[in-house]
Short mmCIF file of C-alpha atoms and ligand atoms in Angstrom, two decimals:
data_model
loop_
_atom_site.label_atom_id
_atom_site.label_comp_id
_atom_site.label_asym_id
_atom_site.label_seq_id
_atom_site.Cartn_x
_atom_site.Cartn_y
_atom_site.Cartn_z
CA UNK Q 1 -24.82 -31.21 35.53
CA UNK Q 2 -23.65 -27.69 36.29
CA UNK Q 3 -20.09 -28.54 35.35
CA UNK Q 4 -21.27 -30.20 32.16
CA UNK Q 5 -23.33 -27.11 31.29
CA UNK Q 6 -20.38 -24.84 31.88
CA UNK Q 7 -18.25 -27.09 29.73
CA UNK Q 8 -20.75 -26.98 26.88
CA UNK Q 9 -20.94 -23.18 27.13
CA UNK Q 10 -17.15 -23.02 27.11
CA UNK Q 11 -16.93 -25.29 24.09
CA UNK Q 12 -19.60 -23.26 22.26
CA UNK Q 13 -17.77 -20.04 23.10
CA UNK Q 14 -14.57 -21.56 21.90
CA UNK Q 15 -16.02 -22.54 18.54
CA UNK Q 16 -17.70 -19.12 18.29
CA UNK Q 17 -14.34 -17.43 18.78
CA UNK Q 18 -12.71 -19.86 16.40
CA UNK Q 19 -15.23 -18.89 13.75
CA UNK Q 20 -14.81 -15.15 14.34
CA UNK Q 21 -11.05 -15.42 14.57
CA UNK Q 22 -10.86 -17.57 11.48
CA UNK Q 23 -12.31 -14.79 9.33
CA UNK Q 24 -11.36 -11.54 11.05
CA UNK Q 25 -13.67 -8.65 11.94
CA UNK Q 26 -14.56 -5.10 10.89
CA UNK Q 27 -14.92 -1.93 12.95
CA UNK Q 28 -15.95 1.58 11.87
CA UNK Q 29 -13.31 4.06 13.06
CA UNK Q 30 -14.91 7.26 11.88
CA UNK Q 31 -18.41 7.78 10.44
CA UNK Q 32 -17.39 10.95 8.63
CA UNK Q 33 -13.70 11.61 7.97
CA UNK Q 34 -14.71 14.71 5.98
CA UNK Q 35 -13.07 13.58 2.73
CA UNK Q 36 -13.19 10.59 0.41
CA UNK Q 37 -9.73 9.05 0.61
CA UNK Q 38 -8.18 8.57 -2.85
CA UNK Q 39 -4.59 8.32 -1.54
CA UNK Q 40 -3.33 7.15 1.87
CA UNK Q 41 -0.07 6.52 3.72
CA UNK Q 42 0.60 5.39 7.31
CA UNK Q 43 3.38 7.41 8.96
CA UNK Q 44 5.96 6.36 11.56
CA UNK Q 45 4.01 8.42 14.10
CA UNK Q 46 1.14 5.96 13.64
CA UNK Q 47 -1.02 8.49 11.89
CA UNK Q 48 -2.62 8.13 8.48
CA UNK Q 49 -2.22 10.77 5.77
CA UNK Q 50 -5.45 10.85 3.77
CA UNK Q 51 -5.70 12.77 0.53
CA UNK Q 52 -8.35 13.39 -2.12
CA UNK Q 53 -8.44 15.68 -5.19
CA UNK Q 54 -8.96 19.40 -4.69
CA UNK Q 55 -11.45 19.92 -7.52
CA UNK Q 56 -14.36 18.06 -5.93
CA UNK Q 57 -16.11 21.19 -4.72
CA UNK Q 58 -17.11 21.14 -1.03
CA UNK Q 59 -15.94 18.23 1.14
CA UNK Q 60 -17.38 17.78 4.63
CA UNK Q 61 -14.50 19.24 6.62
CA UNK Q 62 -13.41 22.88 6.60
CA UNK Q 63 -9.84 24.11 6.63
CA UNK Q 64 -8.74 25.05 10.15
CA UNK Q 65 -9.04 28.54 11.61
CA UNK Q 66 -11.42 29.87 8.97
CA UNK Q 67 -8.67 29.63 6.33
CA UNK Q 68 -9.57 29.46 2.65
CA UNK Q 69 -7.46 28.51 -0.34
CA UNK Q 70 -7.32 31.05 -3.15
CA UNK Q 71 -6.22 29.25 -6.27
CA UNK Q 72 -7.10 31.11 -9.48
CA UNK Q 73 -6.32 27.98 -11.55
CA UNK Q 74 -8.65 25.76 -9.50
CA UNK Q 75 -11.53 24.71 -11.71
CA UNK Q 76 -14.41 24.32 -9.25
CA UNK Q 77 -14.02 26.55 -6.16
CA UNK Q 78 -11.51 29.36 -6.69
CA UNK Q 79 -11.97 30.47 -3.09
CA UNK Q 80 -12.17 27.10 -1.34
CA UNK Q 81 -12.64 26.86 2.43
CA UNK Q 82 -12.90 23.04 2.44
CA UNK Q 83 -10.10 20.58 3.24
CA UNK Q 84 -9.15 17.90 0.70
CA UNK Q 85 -6.59 16.16 2.88
CA UNK Q 86 -6.71 15.13 6.54
CA UNK Q 87 -4.46 13.47 9.11
CA UNK Q 88 -6.14 10.64 11.01
CA UNK Q 89 -5.28 9.18 14.38
CA UNK Q 90 -6.29 5.54 13.83
CA UNK Q 91 -6.57 4.92 17.58
CA UNK Q 92 -9.23 7.57 18.26
CA UNK Q 93 -10.42 7.91 14.66
CA UNK Q 94 -10.08 11.71 14.96
CA UNK Q 95 -9.10 13.72 11.87
CA UNK Q 96 -7.38 17.08 11.46
CA UNK Q 97 -7.73 19.09 8.22
CA UNK Q 98 -4.60 19.63 6.09
CA UNK Q 99 -4.07 22.25 3.39
CA UNK Q 100 -3.23 21.31 -0.19
CA UNK Q 101 -2.60 24.14 -2.65
CA UNK Q 102 -2.86 22.40 -6.05
CA UNK Q 103 -4.86 19.52 -7.48
CA UNK Q 104 -3.64 16.11 -6.28
CA UNK Q 105 -6.03 14.15 -8.50
CA UNK Q 106 -4.38 10.86 -9.51
CA UNK Q 107 -1.02 11.93 -8.12
CA UNK Q 108 1.67 9.71 -6.58
CA UNK Q 109 4.03 9.67 -3.61
CA UNK Q 110 6.67 8.09 -1.44
CA UNK Q 111 8.41 8.62 1.91
CA UNK Q 112 12.06 9.68 2.05
CA UNK Q 113 14.52 8.17 4.55
CA UNK Q 114 13.80 10.92 7.10
CA UNK Q 115 10.10 10.07 7.07
CA UNK Q 116 9.10 12.99 4.86
CA UNK Q 117 6.32 12.30 2.37
CA UNK Q 118 7.08 13.53 -1.14
CA UNK Q 119 3.96 13.79 -3.25
CA UNK Q 120 4.13 14.49 -6.96
CA UNK Q 121 1.94 15.47 -9.89
CA UNK Q 122 -1.81 15.50 -10.21
CA UNK Q 123 -4.19 17.21 -12.59
CA UNK Q 124 -4.26 20.64 -14.21
CA UNK Q 125 -2.46 23.17 -11.97
CA UNK Q 126 -1.06 20.23 -9.97
CA UNK Q 127 0.39 18.36 -12.98
CA UNK Q 128 4.04 19.29 -12.39
CA UNK Q 129 3.90 20.04 -8.66
CA UNK Q 130 6.00 18.55 -5.87
CA UNK Q 131 4.56 18.67 -2.34
CA UNK Q 132 6.10 17.53 0.92
CA UNK Q 133 4.74 16.71 4.35
CA UNK Q 134 7.01 16.05 7.31
CA UNK Q 135 4.86 13.92 9.61
CA UNK Q 136 4.35 14.77 13.28
CA UNK Q 137 2.74 13.12 16.33
CA UNK Q 138 -1.08 13.00 16.35
CA UNK Q 139 -1.27 16.20 18.46
CA UNK Q 140 1.14 18.10 16.15
CA UNK Q 141 0.26 20.55 13.38
CA UNK Q 142 2.39 19.40 10.42
CA UNK Q 143 0.97 20.26 7.02
CA UNK Q 144 1.64 20.13 3.28
CA UNK Q 145 4.26 22.40 1.70
CA UNK Q 146 4.45 23.10 -2.00
CA UNK Q 147 7.86 23.38 -3.67
CA UNK Q 148 8.69 25.99 -6.28
CA UNK Q 149 10.71 23.50 -8.36
CA UNK Q 150 8.52 21.69 -10.90
CA UNK Q 151 8.73 18.11 -12.17
CA UNK Q 152 10.49 17.76 -15.54
CA UNK Q 153 7.21 16.49 -17.05
CA UNK Q 154 3.56 16.55 -16.10
CA UNK Q 155 2.67 13.39 -14.15
CA UNK Q 156 -0.94 12.25 -13.89
CA UNK Q 157 -1.30 8.53 -12.89
CA UNK Q 158 2.42 7.91 -12.24
CA UNK Q 159 4.08 5.58 -9.69
CA UNK Q 160 6.98 6.47 -7.38
CA UNK Q 161 9.66 4.27 -5.84
CA UNK Q 162 12.29 5.19 -3.25
CA UNK Q 163 15.82 4.45 -4.51
CA UNK Q 164 18.87 3.06 -2.72
CA UNK Q 165 20.11 6.26 -1.10
CA UNK Q 166 16.75 6.85 0.59
CA UNK Q 167 16.98 10.47 -0.53
CA UNK Q 168 15.89 10.14 -4.16
CA UNK Q 169 12.84 8.64 -5.80
CA UNK Q 170 12.01 7.66 -9.35
CA UNK Q 171 8.69 8.79 -10.79
CA UNK Q 172 7.48 6.47 -13.54
CA UNK Q 173 4.93 7.09 -16.27
CA UNK Q 174 1.69 9.01 -16.30
CA UNK Q 175 -0.94 9.88 -18.89
CA UNK Q 176 0.71 10.57 -22.29
CA UNK Q 177 4.09 10.47 -20.59
CA UNK Q 178 5.93 7.15 -21.30
CA UNK Q 179 9.00 8.37 -19.42
CA UNK Q 180 10.54 8.39 -15.97
CA UNK Q 181 12.40 11.06 -14.01
CA UNK Q 182 14.04 11.53 -10.65
CA UNK Q 183 13.34 13.72 -7.65
CA UNK Q 184 15.64 15.29 -6.70
CA UNK Q 185 17.16 15.45 -10.17
CA UNK Q 186 20.61 13.81 -10.42
CA UNK Q 187 22.03 16.97 -11.96
CA UNK Q 188 20.65 20.45 -12.63
CA UNK Q 189 18.33 20.52 -15.60
CA UNK Q 190 18.01 16.72 -15.85
CA UNK Q 191 14.96 15.79 -17.89
CA UNK Q 192 12.92 12.62 -18.39
CA UNK Q 193 13.87 9.29 -20.00
CA UNK Q 194 11.75 7.33 -22.48
CA UNK Q 195 10.81 3.73 -21.60
CA UNK Q 196 9.00 1.74 -24.28
CA UNK Q 197 7.14 -0.63 -21.92
CA UNK Q 198 5.15 2.45 -20.79
CA UNK Q 199 4.25 3.36 -24.36
CA UNK Q 200 1.35 1.03 -25.19
CA UNK Q 201 -2.14 2.10 -26.16
CA UNK Q 202 -3.94 1.71 -22.85
CA UNK Q 203 -4.37 0.05 -19.49
CA UNK Q 204 -0.80 1.03 -18.61
CA UNK Q 205 -1.14 3.90 -16.12
CA UNK Q 206 -0.06 3.72 -12.50
CA UNK Q 207 2.58 1.15 -13.56
CA UNK Q 208 3.62 -1.44 -10.96
CA UNK Q 209 7.17 -0.50 -9.89
CA UNK Q 210 9.37 -2.46 -7.46
CA UNK Q 211 13.01 -2.11 -6.44
CA UNK Q 212 14.43 -5.63 -6.80
CA UNK Q 213 17.13 -7.20 -4.58
CA UNK Q 214 19.53 -7.16 -7.56
CA UNK Q 215 19.24 -3.34 -7.60
CA UNK Q 216 17.20 -3.26 -10.82
CA UNK Q 217 13.68 -1.87 -11.03
CA UNK Q 218 10.80 -4.12 -12.10
CA UNK Q 219 8.35 -2.06 -14.15
CA UNK Q 220 5.04 -3.55 -15.29
CA UNK Q 221 2.46 -1.84 -17.57
CA UNK Q 222 -0.62 -3.39 -19.22
CA UNK Q 223 0.59 -7.03 -19.66
CA UNK Q 224 4.31 -6.46 -20.14
CA UNK Q 225 7.23 -5.86 -17.87
CA UNK Q 226 10.96 -5.22 -17.85
CA UNK Q 227 13.80 -4.95 -15.40
CA UNK Q 228 15.58 -1.60 -15.70
CA UNK Q 229 19.00 -0.50 -14.55
CA UNK Q 230 17.95 3.02 -13.59
CA UNK Q 231 21.56 4.19 -13.25
CA UNK Q 232 22.40 3.46 -16.90
CA UNK Q 233 18.88 3.56 -18.37
CA UNK Q 234 19.38 0.05 -19.85
CA UNK Q 235 16.59 -2.52 -19.95
CA UNK Q 236 18.18 -5.74 -18.65
CA UNK Q 237 15.37 -8.24 -19.22
CA UNK Q 238 12.05 -8.11 -21.00
CA UNK Q 239 9.73 -10.56 -19.24
CA UNK Q 240 7.15 -12.75 -20.99
CA UNK Q 241 3.68 -11.20 -21.40
CA UNK Q 242 1.37 -12.15 -18.53
CA UNK Q 243 -1.48 -14.43 -19.68
CA UNK Q 244 -5.02 -13.03 -19.59
CA UNK Q 245 -6.20 -9.46 -19.21
CA UNK Q 246 -4.31 -6.16 -18.87
CA UNK Q 247 -3.58 -5.18 -15.26
CA UNK Q 248 -2.94 -1.42 -14.93
CA UNK Q 249 -5.22 1.63 -14.79
CA UNK Q 250 -8.01 1.67 -15.85
CA UNK Q 251 -7.95 -2.12 -15.84
CA UNK Q 252 -7.39 -2.08 -12.08
CA UNK Q 253 -5.36 -5.10 -11.15
CA UNK Q 254 -2.94 -4.91 -8.24
CA UNK Q 255 0.54 -6.21 -7.43
CA UNK Q 256 2.98 -6.97 -4.61
CA UNK Q 257 6.50 -8.25 -4.31
CA UNK Q 258 6.31 -11.38 -2.15
CA UNK Q 259 8.47 -11.10 0.98
CA UNK Q 260 12.17 -11.23 0.14
CA UNK Q 261 13.64 -13.78 2.52
CA UNK Q 262 16.97 -14.63 4.10
CA UNK Q 263 16.09 -18.26 3.27
CA UNK Q 264 17.00 -17.53 -0.38
CA UNK Q 265 19.95 -15.31 0.56
CA UNK Q 266 17.75 -12.25 -0.15
CA UNK Q 267 18.34 -12.86 -3.86
CA UNK Q 268 14.83 -13.83 -5.00
CA UNK Q 269 12.46 -11.00 -5.95
CA UNK Q 270 9.12 -12.52 -6.92
CA UNK Q 271 6.25 -10.33 -8.13
CA UNK Q 272 2.59 -11.29 -7.87
CA UNK Q 273 -0.06 -9.53 -10.00
CA UNK Q 274 -3.79 -10.19 -9.45
CA UNK Q 275 -7.14 -9.40 -11.01
CA UNK Q 276 -8.08 -6.49 -13.23
CA UNK Q 277 -10.69 -5.74 -15.88
CA UNK Q 278 -11.42 -7.83 -18.96
CA UNK Q 279 -9.54 -7.21 -22.20
CA UNK Q 280 -10.81 -4.02 -23.80
CA UNK Q 281 -13.38 -3.31 -21.07
CA UNK Q 282 -12.63 0.40 -20.80
CA UNK Q 283 -12.04 0.97 -24.52
CA UNK Q 284 -15.48 -0.47 -25.33
CA UNK Q 285 -17.09 0.98 -22.19
CA UNK Q 286 -18.14 -2.55 -21.21
CA UNK Q 287 -19.13 -1.71 -17.63
CA UNK Q 288 -20.64 -5.17 -17.07
CA UNK Q 289 -17.52 -7.11 -18.11
CA UNK Q 290 -16.50 -9.72 -15.53
CA UNK Q 291 -13.21 -8.89 -13.83
CA UNK Q 292 -10.36 -11.38 -13.85
CA UNK Q 293 -10.00 -13.99 -11.11
CA UNK Q 294 -6.41 -14.89 -11.88
CA UNK Q 295 -3.02 -14.03 -10.47
CA UNK Q 296 0.43 -14.47 -11.94
CA UNK Q 297 3.75 -14.90 -10.14
CA UNK Q 298 7.13 -14.31 -11.76
CA UNK Q 299 10.65 -14.42 -10.35
CA UNK Q 300 11.86 -11.04 -11.56
CA UNK Q 301 15.44 -11.61 -10.43
CA UNK Q 302 15.82 -14.78 -12.55
CA UNK Q 303 17.43 -14.77 -16.00
CA UNK Q 304 14.66 -16.93 -17.47
CA UNK Q 305 11.20 -18.26 -16.65
CA UNK Q 306 7.69 -16.92 -16.96
CA UNK Q 307 4.42 -16.47 -15.14
CA UNK Q 308 2.91 -19.14 -12.89
CA UNK Q 309 -0.85 -18.59 -12.87
CA UNK Q 310 -3.42 -19.44 -10.19
CA UNK Q 311 -7.01 -18.50 -9.44
CA UNK Q 312 -8.45 -16.39 -6.64
CA UNK Q 313 -11.70 -17.60 -5.04
CA UNK Q 314 -13.44 -14.38 -6.20
CA UNK Q 315 -12.82 -12.32 -9.31
CA UNK Q 316 -11.80 -8.73 -8.59
CA UNK Q 317 -11.03 -5.32 -10.11
CA UNK Q 318 -9.68 -2.49 -7.94
CA UNK Q 319 -8.42 -4.83 -5.25
CA UNK Q 320 -5.61 -3.63 -2.98
CA UNK Q 321 -2.81 -6.12 -2.31
CA UNK Q 322 -1.02 -5.73 1.02
CA UNK Q 323 2.13 -7.37 2.40
CA UNK Q 324 0.89 -8.48 5.81
CA UNK Q 325 2.96 -8.62 9.05
CA UNK Q 326 3.32 -12.41 8.83
CA UNK Q 327 4.53 -12.70 5.24
CA UNK Q 328 1.08 -13.36 3.77
CA UNK Q 329 -0.79 -11.16 1.29
CA UNK Q 330 -4.23 -9.60 1.77
CA UNK Q 331 -6.40 -8.75 -1.24
CA UNK Q 332 -9.15 -6.33 -0.20
CA UNK Q 333 -11.64 -3.80 -1.70
CA UNK Q 334 -12.91 -3.62 -5.28
CA UNK Q 335 -15.65 -4.94 -7.53
CA UNK Q 336 -16.48 -8.01 -9.61
CA UNK Q 337 -17.52 -6.19 -12.80
CA UNK Q 338 -16.40 -3.20 -14.80
CA UNK Q 339 -13.22 -1.13 -14.64
CA UNK Q 340 -11.80 2.05 -13.06
CA UNK Q 341 -13.69 5.27 -13.72
CA UNK Q 342 -16.72 7.18 -12.50
CA UNK Q 343 -19.66 4.79 -12.33
CA UNK Q 344 -17.85 2.08 -14.27
CA UNK Q 345 -18.01 -0.81 -11.80
CA UNK Q 346 -20.65 -2.93 -10.06
CA UNK Q 347 -20.94 -5.91 -7.71
CA UNK Q 348 -18.62 -4.75 -4.95
CA UNK Q 349 -16.43 -7.50 -3.47
CA UNK Q 350 -17.11 -7.30 0.25
CA UNK Q 351 -14.86 -10.17 1.36
CA UNK Q 352 -11.10 -9.79 1.57
CA UNK Q 353 -9.13 -12.89 0.65
CA UNK Q 354 -5.83 -13.92 2.14
CA UNK Q 355 -2.98 -15.53 0.22
CA UNK Q 356 -0.34 -17.62 1.93
CA UNK Q 357 2.55 -17.92 -0.55
CA UNK Q 358 4.14 -20.71 1.50
CA UNK Q 359 1.13 -23.05 1.46
CA UNK Q 360 0.79 -25.85 -1.09
CA UNK Q 361 -0.74 -24.89 -4.45
CA UNK Q 362 -4.54 -25.01 -4.23
CA UNK Q 363 -4.52 -24.22 -0.48
CA UNK Q 364 -3.11 -20.71 -0.54
CA UNK Q 365 -6.29 -18.62 -0.60
CA UNK Q 366 -8.70 -18.14 2.31
CA UNK Q 367 -11.91 -16.13 2.25
CA UNK Q 368 -12.27 -13.69 5.14
CA UNK Q 369 -15.13 -11.81 6.83
CA UNK Q 370 -17.12 -9.39 4.71
CA UNK Q 371 -17.76 -5.73 5.36
CA UNK Q 372 -21.06 -3.97 4.78
CA UNK Q 373 -19.39 -1.03 3.02
CA UNK Q 374 -18.47 -1.26 -0.68
CA UNK Q 375 -15.05 0.18 -1.53
CA UNK Q 376 -14.85 0.64 -5.25
CA UNK Q 377 -13.19 3.36 -7.36
CA UNK Q 378 -10.88 5.75 -5.47
CA UNK Q 379 -10.61 3.72 -2.27
CA UNK Q 380 -7.53 2.73 -0.28
CA UNK Q 381 -6.20 0.11 2.15
CA UNK Q 382 -3.21 0.66 4.46
CA UNK Q 383 -1.49 -1.63 6.97
CA UNK Q 384 -1.07 -0.12 10.44
CA UNK Q 385 1.70 -1.04 12.86
CA UNK Q 386 -0.94 -2.51 15.18
CA UNK Q 387 -1.71 -5.16 12.55
CA UNK Q 388 -5.06 -3.76 11.42
CA UNK Q 389 -5.76 -2.74 7.82
CA UNK Q 390 -7.44 0.64 7.54
CA UNK Q 391 -9.83 1.01 4.62
CA UNK Q 392 -11.04 4.40 3.40
CA UNK Q 393 -12.54 6.19 0.44
CA UNK Q 394 -14.60 5.10 -2.54
CA UNK Q 395 -16.03 7.80 -4.74
CA UNK Q 396 -17.13 6.88 -8.21
CA UNK Q 397 -18.54 10.40 -8.80
CA UNK Q 398 -17.03 13.65 -10.01
CA UNK Q 399 -18.32 15.50 -6.96
CA UNK Q 400 -19.32 14.39 -3.46
CA UNK Q 401 -22.60 12.59 -4.15
CA UNK Q 402 -24.52 10.84 -1.40
CA UNK Q 403 -27.14 9.05 -3.48
CA UNK Q 404 -27.21 6.10 -5.87
CA UNK Q 405 -25.68 2.63 -5.80
CA UNK Q 406 -22.24 3.74 -4.59
CA UNK Q 407 -22.57 7.00 -2.63
CA UNK Q 408 -19.36 8.95 -1.88
CA UNK Q 409 -17.95 7.06 1.10
CA UNK Q 410 -16.66 9.12 4.02
CA UNK Q 411 -16.62 6.31 6.58
CA UNK Q 412 -13.28 4.82 7.60
CA UNK Q 413 -13.15 1.17 8.64
CA UNK Q 414 -10.50 -1.06 10.14
CA UNK Q 415 -10.24 -4.74 9.25
CA UNK Q 416 -8.76 -6.88 12.02
CA UNK Q 417 -7.35 -10.05 10.43
CA UNK Q 418 -7.89 -13.37 12.20
CA UNK Q 419 -4.47 -13.08 13.93
CA UNK Q 420 -5.88 -10.26 16.09
CA UNK Q 421 -8.66 -12.54 17.39
CA UNK Q 422 -9.04 -13.16 21.12
CA UNK Q 423 -8.21 -16.85 20.97
CA UNK Q 424 -4.70 -15.96 19.81
CA UNK Q 425 -4.03 -13.59 22.72
CA UNK Q 426 -1.87 -16.12 24.54
CA UNK Q 427 0.20 -16.82 21.43
CA UNK Q 428 0.70 -13.21 20.27
CA UNK Q 429 4.20 -11.91 21.01
CA UNK Q 430 4.86 -8.36 22.25
CA UNK Q 431 8.20 -6.73 21.37
CA UNK Q 432 9.79 -5.42 24.57
CA UNK Q 433 13.24 -4.49 23.29
CA UNK Q 434 14.80 -3.56 19.93
CA UNK Q 435 17.07 -0.78 18.63
CA UNK Q 436 15.54 2.42 17.26
CA UNK Q 437 17.85 2.40 14.23
CA UNK Q 438 19.78 -0.24 12.25
CA UNK Q 439 22.71 -0.48 9.88
CA UNK Q 440 22.91 -3.11 7.12
CA UNK Q 441 23.88 -6.62 8.28
CA UNK Q 442 23.69 -5.47 11.92
CA UNK Q 443 23.01 -8.33 14.32
CA UNK Q 444 20.70 -7.00 17.01
CA UNK Q 445 18.79 -8.32 20.00
CA UNK Q 446 15.03 -8.40 19.90
CA UNK Q 447 13.34 -9.12 23.24
CA UNK Q 448 9.70 -10.18 23.46
CA UNK Q 449 7.15 -11.62 25.80
CA UNK Q 450 4.50 -14.15 24.90
CA UNK Q 451 1.93 -16.07 26.99
CA UNK Q 452 2.59 -19.44 25.37
CA UNK Q 453 5.72 -20.26 23.35
CA UNK Q 454 4.68 -22.52 20.50
CA UNK Q 455 6.33 -23.02 17.12
CA UNK Q 456 8.73 -20.91 15.11
CA UNK Q 457 9.44 -17.22 15.78
CA UNK Q 458 10.41 -15.03 12.82
CA UNK Q 459 10.73 -11.32 12.07
CA UNK Q 460 9.27 -9.37 9.15
CA UNK Q 461 10.26 -5.83 8.17
CA UNK Q 462 7.60 -3.91 6.20
CA UNK Q 463 7.92 -0.55 4.43
CA UNK Q 464 5.40 2.29 4.63
CA UNK Q 465 3.93 2.66 1.14
CA UNK Q 466 1.84 5.35 -0.56
CA UNK Q 467 -1.42 3.78 -1.67
CA UNK Q 468 -3.65 4.92 -4.50
CA UNK Q 469 -5.72 3.33 -7.28
CA UNK Q 470 -5.20 -0.25 -6.07
CA UNK Q 471 -1.42 -0.08 -5.93
CA UNK Q 472 0.78 0.55 -2.89
CA UNK Q 473 3.80 2.41 -4.26
CA UNK Q 474 7.04 1.48 -2.50
CA UNK Q 475 5.54 -1.47 -0.64
CA UNK Q 476 8.00 -4.22 0.35
CA UNK Q 477 8.43 -6.86 3.05
CA UNK Q 478 11.59 -8.63 4.21
CA UNK Q 479 11.82 -11.88 6.13
CA UNK Q 480 14.83 -11.56 8.44
CA UNK Q 481 17.13 -14.21 9.86
CA UNK Q 482 16.64 -14.92 13.58
CA UNK Q 483 18.26 -17.20 16.16
CA UNK Q 484 16.18 -19.61 18.25
CA UNK Q 485 14.68 -17.54 21.12
CA UNK Q 486 16.14 -18.14 24.56
CA UNK Q 487 14.71 -17.30 27.98
CA UNK Q 488 15.58 -13.78 29.15
CA UNK Q 489 14.06 -12.70 32.45
CA UNK Q 490 10.28 -12.96 32.23
CA UNK Q 491 10.40 -13.09 28.44
CA UNK Q 492 12.52 -14.21 25.51
CA UNK Q 493 15.30 -12.84 23.43
CA UNK Q 494 16.81 -13.64 20.05
CA UNK Q 495 19.41 -12.34 17.64
CA UNK Q 496 18.10 -10.83 14.40
CA UNK Q 497 20.22 -9.99 11.36
CA UNK Q 498 19.29 -6.77 9.54
CA UNK Q 499 18.90 -6.59 5.76
CA UNK Q 500 22.17 -6.85 3.78
CA UNK Q 501 22.03 -3.66 1.73
CA UNK Q 502 20.03 -0.73 0.40
CA UNK Q 503 18.57 -2.56 -2.58
CA UNK Q 504 16.72 -4.76 -0.07
CA UNK Q 505 15.75 -1.98 2.29
CA UNK Q 506 16.39 1.57 1.09
CA UNK Q 507 16.98 3.80 4.14
CA UNK Q 508 13.57 4.64 5.61
CA UNK Q 509 11.27 3.96 8.53
CA UNK Q 510 10.04 0.35 8.60
CA UNK Q 511 7.64 -1.59 10.80
CA UNK Q 512 9.21 -4.66 12.42
CA UNK Q 513 6.93 -7.52 13.47
CA UNK Q 514 7.85 -10.44 15.72
CA UNK Q 515 5.78 -13.38 14.47
CA UNK Q 516 5.12 -16.62 16.35
CA UNK Q 517 3.57 -19.37 14.27
CA UNK Q 518 1.90 -16.85 11.95
CA UNK Q 519 0.64 -14.59 14.78
CA UNK Q 520 2.34 -11.17 14.64
CA UNK Q 521 3.12 -8.81 17.50
CA UNK Q 522 2.20 -5.16 17.22
CA UNK Q 523 4.87 -3.66 14.99
CA UNK Q 524 7.71 -1.44 16.13
CA UNK Q 525 8.93 1.37 13.86
CA UNK Q 526 12.71 1.17 13.34
CA UNK Q 527 14.80 3.42 11.15
CA UNK Q 528 16.92 1.59 8.59
CA UNK Q 529 20.05 3.66 8.05
CA UNK Q 530 22.48 3.54 5.14
C1 LIG U 1 22.49 -6.83 -1.91
O1 LIG U 1 22.27 -8.08 -1.30
C2 LIG U 1 21.81 -9.08 -2.18
C3 LIG U 1 21.54 -10.30 -1.34
O2 LIG U 1 22.66 -10.68 -0.61
C4 LIG U 1 22.84 -9.34 -3.26
O3 LIG U 1 22.35 -10.30 -4.15
C5 LIG U 1 23.13 -8.05 -3.98
O4 LIG U 1 24.17 -8.24 -4.92
C6 LIG U 1 23.54 -6.98 -2.99
N1 LIG U 1 23.66 -5.73 -3.70
C7 LIG U 1 24.75 -5.00 -3.61
C8 LIG U 1 24.76 -3.74 -4.41
O5 LIG U 1 25.70 -5.32 -2.91
#
């Protein structure tokens, strides 16, 4: 009887864990991070840069050491003692105030190869500014610097992408600015270049920009997209218009490049665009308009072919799409009605959904555990090396406002996907050996331990993007070639082949994950060199 009882309890526990693990779980990391997080980026020191606008008036965290910012052009607080950016340690949840000098509202950013964040544009006095932050360990005191050199044009709602050298980025679009430019400039006095796909009437800000394996840039605005040879300025292919609604700000769709894999010789760059507001929603101020539930996929490296459409289980505006450690895609945050803007959305989507691009059509989406905290306009989602997704921000008000349907959200939450669940502990690999830096095509040894060896082992290499307004600028994931693991001491070892060239992986810090049967290890930061 006793044994039977214990067995039943065990079986019940098992199914309980199965249920929890099947949908993931949520944990609050910090109940008051001091700022609402409009922009976020995870650094190779495993910290999170969080950034808001400066013209919000008081935040809930003061600048350190009694400092105040004196900015005569600032429109709300000319003598401002409040921080509008913080550095978070996602292990402890602790935050440290950072100092921003000019308005970062709806700005953009990207890491350079040396790990330095370059952050560009914003509103008003910040419109043509370039700021840098060289990250440091959690106990360090790194902070923002502002450069004297301005951008060629004002950039508000632009997107940045690191280019092949790892030391230059392209900055694309912005309000009333259908052009792109480079930082650093390619020659003294270089200006901006017109690009017609950016020049529509609306719903084309924060364009989706990806560096393709064939060295061209994919640039998507509203419903249209092109591939651009940025070296010559020539548009190589104009892609068919995506069916359905417009996808860019303020329509609030999102996009990823699906993992580029050795299985296709690293030649296939496929873009996936999901959700967004209904046609004309923002122009007609139709705040109740139902958001789109569809996604389109297009092979942007192919000479022909169009969009393959499929439906998400929930419709969504202001979702964030994330390349996950195991090659899948998470769609998280957002709302079911409305569009981007202050007070323009309702019906928060509390459940993330997961998309497995390798599953059969009709079986790719899974609905995951819901949070209790709505994340609508001006929220972010960032993948951490430990496999969690950190979710922050949401402020649909001009100032910090703690009343109403969607109060300014200062809480930071972590979503642990099902792969972090306890019943996968035995199957989760741990990387025990790998180089700290790689050259292209380098064959290197990765050592790992795992409780139970079961199924295929693969390696994914993920970039560290800059996330804002439902798009993670510079996000990419590579699926690397591996040998069959062999026994090595108490663990296993295999040979991994690094990416072939800098159009696949521009020099930068990347997170490498060892994945057994869909269950990823904690990631290891490795520097990809040129
Ligand atoms: C980079 O590698 C990809 C995949 O092998 C290839 O298609 C592309 O031509 C390469 N680019 C350059 C500049 O060599």
